[in-house]
CSV table of C-alpha atoms in Angstrom, one decimal:
chain,number,residue,atom,x,y,z
A,935,MET,CA,110.7,66.4,99.5
A,936,LYS,CA,107.6,64.5,100.6
A,937,LYS,CA,104.3,66.2,101.3
A,938,SER,CA,104.2,64.9,104.8
A,939,ASP,CA,107.5,66.6,105.6
A,940,SER,CA,106.1,70.0,104.4
A,941,ALA,CA,103.2,69.7,106.8
A,942,ASP,CA,105.5,69.2,109.7
A,943,LEU,CA,107.6,72.3,109.2
A,944,PRO,CA,108.0,74.5,112.2
A,945,SER,CA,106.1,77.8,111.7
A,946,GLY,CA,109.3,79.8,112.0
A,947,VAL,CA,110.9,78.0,109.1
A,948,ARG,CA,107.7,78.3,107.1
A,949,ALA,CA,107.6,82.0,107.8
A,950,ARG,CA,111.2,82.5,106.6
A,951,LEU,CA,110.9,80.4,103.4
A,952,PRO,CA,109.1,83.0,101.3
A,953,ARG,CA,111.9,85.5,102.0
A,954,TYR,CA,114.5,83.0,101.0
A,955,TYR,CA,112.5,82.3,97.9
A,956,ARG,CA,112.4,86.0,96.9
A,957,TYR,CA,116.1,86.4,97.2
A,958,ILE,CA,117.0,83.2,95.5
A,959,ARG,CA,114.5,84.0,92.7
A,960,GLU,CA,116.6,87.1,92.0
A,961,LEU,CA,119.8,85.0,91.9
A,962,PHE,CA,118.1,82.5,89.7
A,963,GLY,CA,117.3,85.4,87.2
A,964,SER,CA,121.0,86.4,87.3
A,965,ASP,CA,124.1,84.4,86.4
A,966,VAL,CA,124.8,83.1,89.9
A,967,LEU,CA,124.9,79.3,89.9
A,968,ARG,CA,125.8,78.6,93.5
A,969,ILE,CA,125.8,80.4,96.8
A,970,SER,CA,127.1,79.7,100.3
A,971,SER,CA,125.2,80.0,103.5
A,972,SER,CA,127.4,82.9,104.6
A,973,GLU,CA,126.6,84.8,101.3
A,974,LEU,CA,122.9,84.2,101.9
A,975,SER,CA,123.4,85.4,105.5
A,976,SER,CA,124.7,88.8,104.5
A,977,MET,CA,122.0,89.2,101.9
A,978,LEU,CA,119.2,88.2,104.2
A,979,GLY,CA,120.4,89.4,107.6
A,980,ILE,CA,119.9,85.9,109.1
A,981,THR,CA,122.7,83.9,110.6
A,982,ALA,CA,124.4,81.3,108.3
A,983,SER,CA,123.7,78.6,110.8
A,984,GLN,CA,120.0,79.4,110.9
A,985,ILE,CA,120.0,79.3,107.1
A,986,ARG,CA,121.7,75.9,107.0
A,987,GLN,CA,119.3,74.6,109.6
A,988,ASP,CA,116.2,75.9,107.8
A,989,LEU,CA,117.3,74.6,104.4
A,990,SER,CA,118.2,71.2,105.7
A,991,ARG,CA,114.6,71.0,107.0
A,992,ILE,CA,113.4,71.0,103.4
A,993,GLY,CA,116.0,68.6,102.2
A,994,GLN,CA,118.4,71.2,100.7
A,995,LEU,CA,121.9,70.2,101.8
A,996,GLY,CA,124.7,72.5,100.8
A,997,GLN,CA,128.2,71.0,100.1
A,998,GLN,CA,131.2,72.0,102.1
A,999,GLY,CA,133.3,74.4,100.0
A,1000,TYR,CA,130.6,74.6,97.3
A,1001,GLY,CA,127.5,75.9,98.9
A,1002,TYR,CA,124.1,75.5,97.4
A,1003,ASN,CA,123.1,75.0,93.8
A,1004,VAL,CA,120.9,78.1,93.1
A,1005,LYS,CA,118.6,76.2,90.7
A,1006,ASP,CA,118.0,73.4,93.2
A,1007,LEU,CA,117.3,75.8,96.0
A,1008,TYR,CA,114.9,77.8,93.8
A,1009,SER,CA,112.9,74.7,92.8
A,1010,GLY,CA,113.1,73.1,96.2
A,1011,ILE,CA,111.8,76.0,98.1
A,1012,GLY,CA,109.2,76.7,95.4
A,1013,GLU,CA,107.9,73.2,95.8
A,1014,VAL,CA,107.5,73.5,99.5
A,1015,LEU,CA,105.7,76.8,99.1
A,1016,GLY,CA,103.3,75.3,96.6
A,1017,VAL,CA,104.2,77.9,94.0
A,1018,ASN,CA,103.2,76.0,90.9
A,1019,ILE,CA,100.1,74.2,92.2
A,1020,GLY,CA,97.6,76.7,90.9
A,1021,PHE,CA,95.3,77.2,93.8
A,1022,GLY,CA,92.0,78.8,93.2
A,1023,ALA,CA,90.8,81.7,95.3
A,1024,VAL,CA,87.7,83.9,95.9
A,1025,LEU,CA,87.6,87.4,97.5
A,1026,ALA,CA,84.9,88.6,99.8
A,1027,GLY,CA,84.5,92.3,100.7
A,1028,LEU,CA,85.5,95.0,98.2
A,1029,SER,CA,85.1,98.2,100.2
A,1030,GLY,CA,88.5,99.3,101.5
A,1031,ILE,CA,91.5,97.1,101.0
A,1032,GLY,CA,89.5,94.4,99.2
A,1033,ALA,CA,89.2,96.5,96.0
A,1034,ALA,CA,93.0,97.0,95.9
A,1035,LEU,CA,93.5,93.2,96.4
A,1036,ALA,CA,91.2,92.3,93.5
A,1037,ALA,CA,93.5,93.9,91.0
A,1038,HIS,CA,96.8,93.2,92.9
A,1039,PRO,CA,99.5,91.3,91.0
A,1040,VAL,CA,100.3,89.2,94.1
A,1041,PHE,CA,98.0,86.4,93.0
A,1042,GLU,CA,99.4,85.9,89.6
A,1043,MET,CA,103.0,86.3,90.9
A,1044,ARG,CA,102.4,83.4,93.2
A,1045,GLY,CA,100.5,81.2,90.9
A,1046,VAL,CA,97.1,81.7,92.7
A,1047,LYS,CA,94.1,82.2,90.4
A,1048,LEU,CA,91.5,84.7,91.8
A,1049,ARG,CA,88.3,83.4,90.3
A,1050,ALA,CA,85.5,85.5,91.7
A,1051,CYS,CA,84.6,88.5,94.0
A,1052,PHE,CA,81.7,88.8,96.4
A,1053,ASP,CA,80.2,91.9,98.0
A,1054,ASP,CA,76.5,92.6,98.7
A,1055,GLY,CA,76.9,96.3,98.4
A,1056,LEU,CA,78.5,96.2,95.0
A,1057,THR,CA,76.8,93.2,93.3
A,1058,GLY,CA,76.7,93.4,89.5
A,1059,LYS,CA,79.5,95.9,89.3
A,1060,GLU,CA,82.8,95.0,87.5
A,1061,ILE,CA,86.2,94.7,89.2
A,1062,ALA,CA,89.4,93.4,87.6
A,1063,GLY,CA,87.4,91.8,84.8
A,1064,MET,CA,85.0,90.0,87.2
A,1065,THR,CA,81.3,90.7,87.9
A,1066,ILE,CA,80.8,91.1,91.6
A,1067,LYS,CA,78.5,88.5,93.1
A,1068,PRO,CA,76.3,88.5,96.3
A,1069,ILE,CA,77.8,86.9,99.4
A,1070,LYS,CA,74.9,84.3,99.5
A,1071,GLU,CA,76.3,82.7,96.3
A,1072,LEU,CA,79.8,82.3,97.8
A,1073,GLU,CA,79.3,78.9,99.4
A,1074,ASP,CA,77.9,77.2,96.3
A,1075,TYR,CA,80.5,78.8,94.1
A,1076,CYS,CA,83.3,77.6,96.3
A,1077,ARG,CA,81.9,74.1,96.3
A,1078,GLU,CA,81.3,73.9,92.6
A,1079,LYS,CA,84.6,75.3,91.6
A,1080,ARG,CA,86.6,73.5,94.3
A,1081,ILE,CA,88.0,76.8,95.6
A,1082,ASP,CA,91.1,76.4,97.9
A,1083,ILE,CA,91.5,79.9,99.4
A,1084,LEU,CA,89.1,82.6,100.7
A,1085,VAL,CA,90.6,86.1,100.7
A,1086,LEU,CA,88.5,87.7,103.4
A,1087,ALA,CA,88.3,91.5,103.4
A,1088,SER,CA,84.8,92.0,104.5
A,1089,GLU,CA,83.5,94.6,107.0
A,1090,ARG,CA,83.6,94.1,110.7
A,1091,GLY,CA,81.1,91.5,111.9
A,1092,GLN,CA,80.6,89.6,108.6
A,1093,ALA,CA,83.8,87.6,108.8
A,1094,PRO,CA,82.6,84.7,111.0
A,1095,ASP,CA,79.6,83.8,108.8
A,1096,ILE,CA,81.5,84.1,105.5
A,1097,ALA,CA,84.4,82.1,106.8
A,1098,ALA,CA,82.0,79.4,108.0
A,1099,ALA,CA,80.3,79.2,104.6
A,1100,ALA,CA,83.6,78.9,102.9
A,1101,VAL,CA,84.8,76.1,105.2
A,1102,ARG,CA,81.5,74.2,104.7
A,1103,ALA,CA,82.2,74.4,101.0
A,1104,GLY,CA,85.6,72.8,101.3
A,1105,VAL,CA,87.9,75.9,101.4
A,1106,ARG,CA,91.1,75.0,103.2
A,1107,GLY,CA,92.9,78.3,103.6
A,1108,ILE,CA,91.8,81.8,104.6
A,1109,TRP,CA,93.8,84.9,103.9
A,1110,ASN,CA,92.3,87.2,106.5
A,1111,PHE,CA,92.5,91.0,106.2
A,1112,THR,CA,89.5,91.7,108.5
A,1113,GLY,CA,91.4,92.2,111.8
A,1114,GLU,CA,89.1,89.7,113.4
A,1115,ASP,CA,90.3,86.3,114.5
A,1116,ILE,CA,88.9,83.4,112.5
A,1117,ARG,CA,87.6,80.6,114.6
A,1118,ALA,CA,85.9,78.4,112.0
A,1119,GLY,CA,87.5,75.0,111.6
A,1120,ARG,CA,90.1,75.9,114.2
A,1121,ALA,CA,89.2,73.1,116.6
A,1122,LYS,CA,89.6,70.5,113.9
A,1123,ASN,CA,92.9,72.0,112.7
A,1124,THR,CA,91.6,71.6,109.1
A,1125,LEU,CA,91.9,75.2,108.2
A,1126,ALA,CA,95.0,77.3,107.5
A,1127,VAL,CA,94.7,81.0,108.2
A,1128,SER,CA,97.2,83.7,107.4
A,1129,ASP,CA,96.4,87.0,109.0
A,1130,ILE,CA,97.2,90.4,107.6
A,1131,ASN,CA,96.2,92.5,110.6
A,1132,LEU,CA,96.8,96.2,109.9
A,1133,CYS,CA,95.9,97.4,113.4
A,1134,ASP,CA,98.2,94.9,115.1
A,1135,SER,CA,101.0,95.7,112.7
A,1136,LEU,CA,100.7,99.5,113.1
A,1137,MET,CA,100.6,99.1,116.9
A,1138,CYS,CA,103.6,96.9,116.9
A,1139,LEU,CA,105.5,99.6,115.0
A,1140,CYS,CA,104.3,102.4,117.3
A,1141,SER,CA,105.4,100.4,120.4
A,1142,ARG,CA,108.9,100.4,119.0
A,1143,LEU,CA,108.9,104.2,118.5
A,1144,ARG,CA,108.1,104.9,122.1
B,420,MET,CA,106.3,101.1,133.2
B,421,LYS,CA,109.5,102.9,132.2
B,422,LYS,CA,110.4,103.6,128.6
B,423,SER,CA,113.6,101.7,128.8
B,424,ASP,CA,111.6,98.5,129.6
B,425,SER,CA,109.5,98.9,126.6
B,426,ALA,CA,112.5,99.0,124.3
B,427,ASP,CA,113.8,95.8,125.8
B,428,LEU,CA,110.7,93.7,125.1
B,429,PRO,CA,111.3,90.5,123.2
B,430,SER,CA,109.8,90.6,119.7
B,431,GLY,CA,107.5,87.7,120.5
B,432,VAL,CA,105.9,89.6,123.4
B,433,ARG,CA,105.7,92.7,121.3
B,434,ALA,CA,104.0,90.9,118.5
B,435,ARG,CA,101.3,89.4,120.9
B,436,LEU,CA,100.5,92.6,122.7
B,437,PRO,CA,98.3,94.2,120.0
B,438,ARG,CA,96.2,91.0,120.1
B,439,TYR,CA,95.8,91.2,123.9
B,440,TYR,CA,94.9,94.8,123.5
B,441,ARG,CA,92.1,94.1,121.0
B,442,TYR,CA,90.5,91.6,123.2
B,443,ILE,CA,90.9,93.6,126.4
B,444,ARG,CA,89.5,96.6,124.6
B,445,GLU,CA,86.3,94.7,124.0
B,446,LEU,CA,86.2,93.7,127.7
B,447,PHE,CA,86.8,97.3,128.7
B,448,GLY,CA,83.8,98.3,126.6
B,449,SER,CA,81.7,95.7,128.4
B,450,ASP,CA,80.9,95.3,132.1
B,451,VAL,CA,83.8,92.9,132.9
B,452,LEU,CA,86.0,94.4,135.6
B,453,ARG,CA,88.5,91.6,136.1
B,454,ILE,CA,89.7,88.6,134.2
B,455,SER,CA,91.9,85.6,134.9
B,456,SER,CA,94.8,84.4,132.8
B,457,SER,CA,92.8,81.2,132.1
B,458,GLU,CA,89.8,83.1,130.8
B,459,LEU,CA,92.2,85.2,128.6
B,460,SER,CA,93.7,81.9,127.5
B,461,SER,CA,90.4,80.5,126.2
B,462,MET,CA,89.6,83.8,124.5
B,463,LEU,CA,92.9,84.1,122.8
B,464,GLY,CA,94.1,80.5,122.2
B,465,ILE,CA,97.3,81.2,124.0
B,466,THR,CA,98.4,79.3,127.1
B,467,ALA,CA,97.7,80.9,130.5
B,468,SER,CA,101.3,80.6,131.5
B,469,GLN,CA,102.4,82.4,128.4
B,470,ILE,CA,99.9,85.1,129.0
B,471,ARG,CA,101.1,85.5,132.7
B,472,GLN,CA,104.7,85.7,131.5
B,473,ASP,CA,104.0,88.2,128.8
B,474,LEU,CA,101.9,90.5,131.0
B,475,SER,CA,104.5,90.3,133.8
B,476,ARG,CA,107.0,91.6,131.3
B,477,ILE,CA,105.1,94.9,131.0
B,478,GLY,CA,104.6,95.1,134.8
B,479,GLN,CA,101.0,93.7,134.9
B,480,LEU,CA,100.9,91.3,137.8
B,481,GLY,CA,97.6,89.5,138.3
B,482,GLN,CA,96.6,88.5,141.8
B,483,GLN,CA,96.0,84.9,142.8
B,484,GLY,CA,92.3,84.3,143.0
B,485,TYR,CA,91.4,87.7,141.5
B,486,GLY,CA,93.1,87.8,138.2
B,487,TYR,CA,93.8,91.1,136.3
B,488,ASN,CA,92.0,94.4,136.6
B,489,VAL,CA,90.7,95.0,133.1
B,490,LYS,CA,91.1,98.8,133.3
B,491,ASP,CA,94.7,98.5,134.4
B,492,LEU,CA,95.5,95.9,131.7
B,493,TYR,CA,93.9,98.1,129.0
B,494,SER,CA,95.8,101.2,130.0
B,495,GLY,CA,99.0,99.4,130.7
B,496,ILE,CA,99.1,97.6,127.4
B,497,GLY,CA,98.0,100.7,125.6
B,498,GLU,CA,100.9,102.6,127.1
B,499,VAL,CA,103.4,100.1,126.0
B,500,LEU,CA,101.9,100.2,122.5
B,501,GLY,CA,102.1,103.9,122.4
B,502,VAL,CA,98.4,104.2,121.6
B,503,ASN,CA,97.9,107.7,122.9
B,504,ILE,CA,101.1,109.3,121.8
B,505,GLY,CA,99.7,110.7,118.5
B,506,PHE,CA,102.5,109.8,116.1
B,507,GLY,CA,102.4,111.7,112.7
B,508,ALA,CA,102.7,109.7,109.5
B,509,VAL,CA,103.0,110.3,105.8
B,510,LEU,CA,102.1,107.9,103.0
B,511,ALA,CA,104.2,107.4,99.8
B,512,GLY,CA,102.7,105.6,96.8
B,513,LEU,CA,99.0,105.6,96.0
B,514,SER,CA,98.6,103.2,93.1
B,515,GLY,CA,97.5,99.9,94.3
B,516,ILE,CA,97.2,99.3,98.1
B,517,GLY,CA,98.3,102.8,99.0
B,518,ALA,CA,95.0,104.4,97.9
B,519,ALA,CA,93.1,102.0,100.2
B,520,LEU,CA,95.4,102.9,103.1
B,521,ALA,CA,95.0,106.6,102.7
B,522,ALA,CA,91.3,106.3,103.6
B,523,HIS,CA,91.7,103.4,106.0
B,524,PRO,CA,90.4,103.8,109.6
B,525,VAL,CA,93.4,102.0,111.0
B,526,PHE,CA,95.3,105.3,111.6
B,527,GLU,CA,92.6,107.0,113.6
B,528,MET,CA,91.8,103.8,115.5
B,529,ARG,CA,95.4,103.6,116.7
B,530,GLY,CA,95.9,107.3,117.4
B,531,VAL,CA,98.2,107.9,114.4
B,532,LYS,CA,97.6,111.0,112.3
B,533,LEU,CA,98.2,110.6,108.6
B,534,ARG,CA,99.3,114.1,107.6
B,535,ALA,CA,100.2,113.9,103.9
B,536,CYS,CA,100.4,111.7,100.8
B,537,PHE,CA,103.0,111.6,98.1
B,538,ASP,CA,102.9,110.1,94.6
B,539,ASP,CA,104.6,111.6,91.5
B,540,GLY,CA,102.0,110.1,89.1
B,541,LEU,CA,99.0,111.6,91.0
B,542,THR,CA,100.4,115.0,92.2
B,543,GLY,CA,97.7,117.6,92.7
B,544,LYS,CA,94.8,115.1,93.0
B,545,GLU,CA,92.8,114.7,96.2
B,546,ILE,CA,92.7,111.7,98.4
B,547,ALA,CA,91.0,111.4,101.8
B,548,GLY,CA,90.9,115.2,102.1
B,549,MET,CA,94.6,115.6,101.2
B,550,THR,CA,96.2,117.1,98.1
B,551,ILE,CA,98.8,114.6,96.8
B,552,LYS,CA,102.3,116.0,96.7
B,553,PRO,CA,105.4,115.0,94.6
B,554,ILE,CA,107.9,112.6,96.2
B,555,LYS,CA,110.7,115.2,96.0
B,556,GLU,CA,108.8,117.2,98.7
B,557,LEU,CA,108.7,114.3,101.1
B,558,GLU,CA,112.0,114.8,102.8
B,559,ASP,CA,111.5,118.5,103.7
B,560,TYR,CA,107.9,117.8,104.7
B,561,CYS,CA,109.0,115.1,107.1
B,562,ARG,CA,111.7,117.3,108.6
B,563,GLU,CA,109.5,120.4,109.0
B,564,LYS,CA,106.5,118.5,110.5
B,565,ARG,CA,108.7,116.1,112.6
B,566,ILE,CA,107.0,113.1,111.0
B,567,ASP,CA,107.5,109.8,112.9
B,568,ILE,CA,106.3,107.2,110.5
B,569,LEU,CA,106.6,106.6,106.7
B,570,VAL,CA,103.9,104.4,105.3
B,571,LEU,CA,105.6,103.0,102.2
B,572,ALA,CA,103.4,101.6,99.4
B,573,SER,CA,105.5,102.8,96.4
B,574,GLU,CA,106.1,100.8,93.3
B,575,ARG,CA,108.9,98.4,92.9
B,576,GLY,CA,112.3,100.0,92.8
B,577,GLN,CA,111.4,103.3,94.4
B,578,ALA,CA,111.4,102.1,98.0
B,579,PRO,CA,115.1,102.4,98.9
B,580,ASP,CA,115.3,106.1,97.8
B,581,ILE,CA,112.1,107.1,99.5
B,582,ALA,CA,113.1,105.3,102.7
B,583,ALA,CA,116.5,106.9,102.7
B,584,ALA,CA,115.0,110.4,102.3
B,585,ALA,CA,112.6,109.8,105.2
B,586,VAL,CA,115.3,108.5,107.4
B,587,ARG,CA,117.5,111.6,106.7
B,588,ALA,CA,114.5,113.7,107.7
B,589,GLY,CA,114.3,112.0,111.1
B,590,VAL,CA,111.5,109.4,110.4
B,591,ARG,CA,112.0,106.6,113.0
B,592,GLY,CA,109.5,104.0,111.7
B,593,ILE,CA,108.6,102.6,108.4
B,594,TRP,CA,105.4,100.6,107.7
B,595,ASN,CA,106.4,98.8,104.6
B,596,PHE,CA,103.9,97.5,102.1
B,597,THR,CA,106.3,97.3,99.1
B,598,GLY,CA,107.5,93.7,99.5
B,599,GLU,CA,111.1,95.0,99.4
B,600,ASP,CA,113.3,94.7,102.4
B,601,ILE,CA,114.3,98.1,103.8
B,602,ARG,CA,118.0,98.5,104.5
B,603,ALA,CA,118.2,102.2,105.3
B,604,GLY,CA,119.2,102.8,108.9
B,605,ARG,CA,119.4,99.0,109.5
B,606,ALA,CA,123.1,99.0,110.4
B,607,LYS,CA,122.6,101.7,113.1
B,608,ASN,CA,119.5,100.1,114.5
B,609,THR,CA,117.9,103.5,114.6
B,610,LEU,CA,114.9,102.6,112.4
B,611,ALA,CA,111.9,100.4,113.3
B,612,VAL,CA,110.3,98.6,110.3
B,613,SER,CA,107.1,96.7,110.3
B,614,ASP,CA,106.6,94.7,107.0
B,615,ILE,CA,103.3,93.8,105.5
B,616,ASN,CA,104.5,91.5,102.8
B,617,LEU,CA,101.5,90.3,100.7
B,618,CYS,CA,103.6,87.9,98.6
B,619,ASP,CA,105.3,86.3,101.6
B,620,SER,CA,102.0,86.0,103.5
B,621,LEU,CA,100.2,84.4,100.5
B,622,MET,CA,103.0,81.9,99.9
B,623,CYS,CA,103.1,81.0,103.6
B,624,LEU,CA,99.4,80.2,103.3
B,625,CYS,CA,99.8,78.2,100.1
B,626,SER,CA,102.6,76.1,101.7
B,627,ARG,CA,100.2,75.0,104.4
B,628,LEU,CA,97.7,73.9,101.8
B,629,ARG,CA,100.0,71.5,100.0
């Protein structure tokens, strides 16, 4: 699959791919060599036709009466997801959820290297084997080390300035835990942002309990 | 707005409402008394027609040439989101991200009361003013205290059993941080699950950086 195709994926497909990847990863670790869209459907709770459509988008075409080759699916989806590229990341903000993220296995599991942590209130302390640096060093650090991803878990109000500094330094993706919307780079469409918004998620759950 | 209407909301509308609520909350705290869909559009980066359609779904009809009354919007959206109902929650799993959640302001901000924490490895210790209980007490606790929400941050493999115990005890919503899909109660459609899946979210971000 060509890089240009990946950039054109509809957001719905892109959002479902990590889930496909998790399940197919488990199959890959087992003895299953091939799987049909209807088997995937009952595992995932997504219709078989949706699955066929999504997988055809990334060039994975199952064969009538055979299904999909598990190994091809695993490597094909992994490629689209950039699993083996080895992106570099920094983390800003270590009070609250940031501290849990610094030591979280998610980075290693997905081939992302967390290189440094920044927090003015905790400068000089150690976390997950890293010495915490002041925020004012973040921009130069990202530029020098060619950092791809900013994990943003700073306190309310700091997010816009930190995001802007990272974007100036060439960061292309922000994983945003602050609950604030990131506007830096939005106009130019040069920045990818994935939001983990705890407030919105909890409210969404509560609304379904009414 | 009637309760039955809230249950019928399309998931897309439901997912956007918390974001509307956050912005309108800020307006409500300022001197702005009314706002047009096009003003909301430029704040939120959502088209004005989408906003009008979403808000009409929850019975909020702006007036031509006037727009929306900010106070009505704030209370109307808050009602659909169940902001003032005072749901009770318990948290299971305090290694990793669970510990950050126990002390997180998100519960209080959204009117949810975190009543107890459970973790076999940390039983008897204190967190955020609560004494940590063993997992085996979770089911009875939820039943006795009529808990609505399980916040699930347990380690890999434990999630299905804990979720099943909570559902047996009458829990209606799971806020799931485990990265595992929750199947308990899925068939009967009696359980609402909101997933915060760090792996999927990070992979989705990485795929956009390729």
